[in-house]
Amino acid sequence: MILIRCPYCGELRTEDELTYGGEANIARPAETVSDEAWTDYLFMRTNPKGIHQEQWCCSAGCGQWFKVVRDTVSHRILDVWKFEEVSQAAEEVA
Amino acid sequence: MTTHGYRLPSGGRIDRTRTIAFEFNGRRLSGHPGDTLASALMANGVDIIGRSFKYRRPRGLYGAGVEDPNSMVAVRDAYGYEPALRAGQVRLGDGMQAWSVRGWPSAVFDVGGGVQLVSGLLNAGFYYKTFKWPSWSWFEPWIRRATGFGCPQAVDENRKVHHRHATYDVLIVGGGPAGLATARSLIGSGLRVFLAEDQPQLGGSLNWEAALIDGQSGSAWAASMARTLAEDSHTTILTSTTVTGAYENDHFVLVQSFWDDRGVHTECLWKLRAHHVVLATGMIERPLLFPDNDRPGIMLSGTVRRMINEFGVAPARRMAIYTNNDSGYLTALAAYRAGMAIAAVVDTRSAEAAMHATLSKEMGIPCLFDAQIQATAGYRRLATITVRQVSAVTKIACDGLAVSGGFSPCVHLAGHRGSKPVYDPTCGAFVPGDVPERWHVVGGVKATLDLSATFADAGAVAHTIRAGRGGLGSAHSPRVDVLSLGTGAIPTQPSVGSSSRMWVDFQNDVKASDIELAAREGYVAIEHLKRYTTLGMGTDQGRTSNVVGLSLLAALTNRTLSEVGTTTFRPPYTAIRLGTIANARRGDLFKPRRLFPTHGVHENRSAVFEDFGWERPDWYRSNANEREAAVALEMAAVRNHVGVFDASSLGKIEVTGPDAAKFLSRFYVSNLMTLKPERVRYSVMLKEDGVIFDDGVVSCLSDNHFLASPTSGNAEAVAAWFERWRQTEWPTMQVAISPVTANWTSIALAGPLARALLARLQPDFDISNDAFPHMQIREGTVGGVSARVARISFTGELQFEVSVQARYASSLLSTVLTAEGDLEPRPVGLEAWLRLRLEKGYLHVGSDTNGRTTPLDIGMGGIVAKRQDDFIGKRSLKLAFATSSEREQLVGLRALDGSLEVGGRILSRGHTQVPCPTEGYVTSACFSPSVGESIGLALIQRGHTRDGEVVKVFCGGTPISCRISNPIFYDPTNQRLQA
Ligand SMILES: [Zn+2]
């Protein structure tokens, strides 16, 4: 079971106290984009084997959404940061 | 029945002073405390425990514990019933009843035994091939009746269950010599250590192997270790506890069983985290492949030693041993010391390689080298083996055969964490490869056969763990004098003989010939082989058979075992009772009941409740004793005078702040920027894919203060949806979201006399039709308390929804229902309410919409077209899927003959009989008293263009005729709700 420390309330939360929100940093396009760009936004995800930036919510705690860098193979949490912050680890991966 | 197994006059860890009575397949038998069901059956001479899965071969005990692929039994003890356990897993209890799970009508005389004659039909890929040709349906009834692992019984369990959560510094999995020595060396380190052992007592193989440690027997040493550890305040020891799964972040699931003389009375499911993990799970013996290697009487070599030394049971009168490694000689010695007759040791190796051969020779045990078993014979039980050597073929009479093909480490838990086992050719075994951080592997699980080496290993691991915590405590180094298991065994290729008589996976009846066939047909990837042949599937998970099957496939495809690899290990290691996982979450405790604040008032009116997430009145016995009559009266009340409906579960989300209108507009199809104070607007909201997610009204209380009313079922989801977008996409918007559903109670007054009823509550504002028109909201005082009153309608009648703080709810509802005079307000339940809305053609999200329905499909295309700015899901409505002319669209249906039913399929044009293609279905239906017809809503392809068309709808088992119509059946010009 995945453990993540919420960057807002500071509590170490277990997976069942959290809500997974899928891949992070998916930009919502304007409604003027092509059908293809829109359906990419709707459905296409990187789905990597390895380092993945994703959204989680401290849903049974403080209710805040935050971002996480997780290794999808080992489930190791490499970084956790608030929406208004920038992740050092995420920068390095990018 | 002839008896082969028997109780030895002495030995074992059983309590011979007491006798336990039990039943097997209706026969009354007895055993002793300390027995497992397996050892007790063996002591009673029971040869056949069940029939095999596909070919109905008679099968006997093969292994002493969970590794046994054969001895599946259903067991009833004093506390419950389990349909599929291995006999070796079950501690014998007084009055216990056990049955063979395969074999009908009985395991010994099995009508399905004829399957052996047609066994050619059931080879590898049988299911896949049968699905394609000739026809699965030919085989299905026969297969379904003949296969399976026992039947569940719907009985109340008396077993207690509880769950525990814990965190420890060190988890040691396995209480054999490796685990005990590691735990002993961690004493004094200050670390909190948790040791889990799946057997009832610590010691593992020391309980039956002939070892001498620190001058005492292995079992005595284990007992003294157990005492030392029990005295240590930092060490927790759990026996009868299986670690069933390892998960990320070193989270483990353990199942602890509590036994007494009558069975398992309690199970505890542990969810445990550990910083360090010591894997000391040991290993399981492998079989050898030879023709008819599955006859009752043939079993694993170590099982024979265990039966003799732990349970005081001789598995046979005259034992032979077949081995490719030194451990077979330990079995010969154990049997010899127990006074059993030994027919021969058959060794696949040459004389020079067999290190214990001289020992056996000195005791007069015949040893055959460079030898293979080429045949076995016996009716219902082994009687002879035929051994082939270079220059001779010998037939040997024996009723038991101990088999050892080497050892397979129990690497499963590391595998659960994605650690791939690697093949070590020097010891002939798959050992854990790269294990997760802070995992340590000790003893048999890394194929260490030598006890001194295991103890040295345990000391080193304990040292590493201690070093990370300041290095307190000291190593403990037991002195060992033990007959070693010798060297590891390279998996041996099958002996001579027909591969279609050699069983690899006993539980799934997979033969060497099946693996050959799969390889010929190209199923050479190990995961494909598994699924094609069913090798290693089911509850057995190939504990004994995997490596045997892998080495066969490797030889057939000229690859090494490393190249072939293993299949994926998944939790759980052994089956867990579903009741143990469920714990208290069953029956009335499955989830909390949510009661309205007014629940008692509804009870006083004899409401019949249904659980819709909330306990809601479905109808009222105070109206009529029978549901249909009550619903009719409740509907009539709303249509003719006034009905009172508790709408408290309706979602209520307050959205406040300067950007509130702009924020809400981004969620709804309708523009809410133009919504003025005291006004209410109905709309739907979509997900980004354009599909309808929810509907409801939004009220503007003041410029910066809105109230959204999602449906009851989505109240929480919509609030979470709003909050997610606010935080993650639009963090700069000045808006606050407050879900207040449970803070308010809403009572709807509906009907021509609704205004008169509201007037009785003396609102401090004008409620006349001119001052307070339809689709508006007022805040004020009603019945002496502050209230919000919305004039909206779900029924098509004049309707006021009065919301007050939850604590005033009962008082308000009672006051309304007891209004005196000619009003005669009636309580109205959910069923009447939904039929009233159906008469009016109002859709019910989730019933009249599905996971594909867009606002264009429900007639809201005009509103969508008017929107200039963006909203969630808008762009998807321009995609080809949404604009297709073939879409199912919501329409009304009127039955011309028969009655409409929810789920009834609309037959495609030109068809009058089923089976035929269909083009939609009925989403809501009822008989409408107001219209006097059976009416419904339906999603029908191109429905909006087909008004007036007569279609056939399959209802009540027959196609009926219906006319497609406007969905508003009642008061289509909205005269009544404007009144
Ligand atoms: Zn938090």
XYZ file of C-alpha atoms in Angstrom, chain B residues 161 163 576-584 586:
12
model
C -12.812 -12.249 12.757
C -8.345 -6.948 11.854
C -7.817 -16.360 2.458
C -11.384 -16.757 3.679
C -13.532 -14.016 2.157
C -15.183 -13.597 5.544
C -11.798 -12.780 7.055
C -11.252 -10.021 4.525
C -14.812 -8.743 4.966
C -14.488 -8.687 8.767
C -17.525 -6.880 10.193
C -21.384 -7.597 6.196
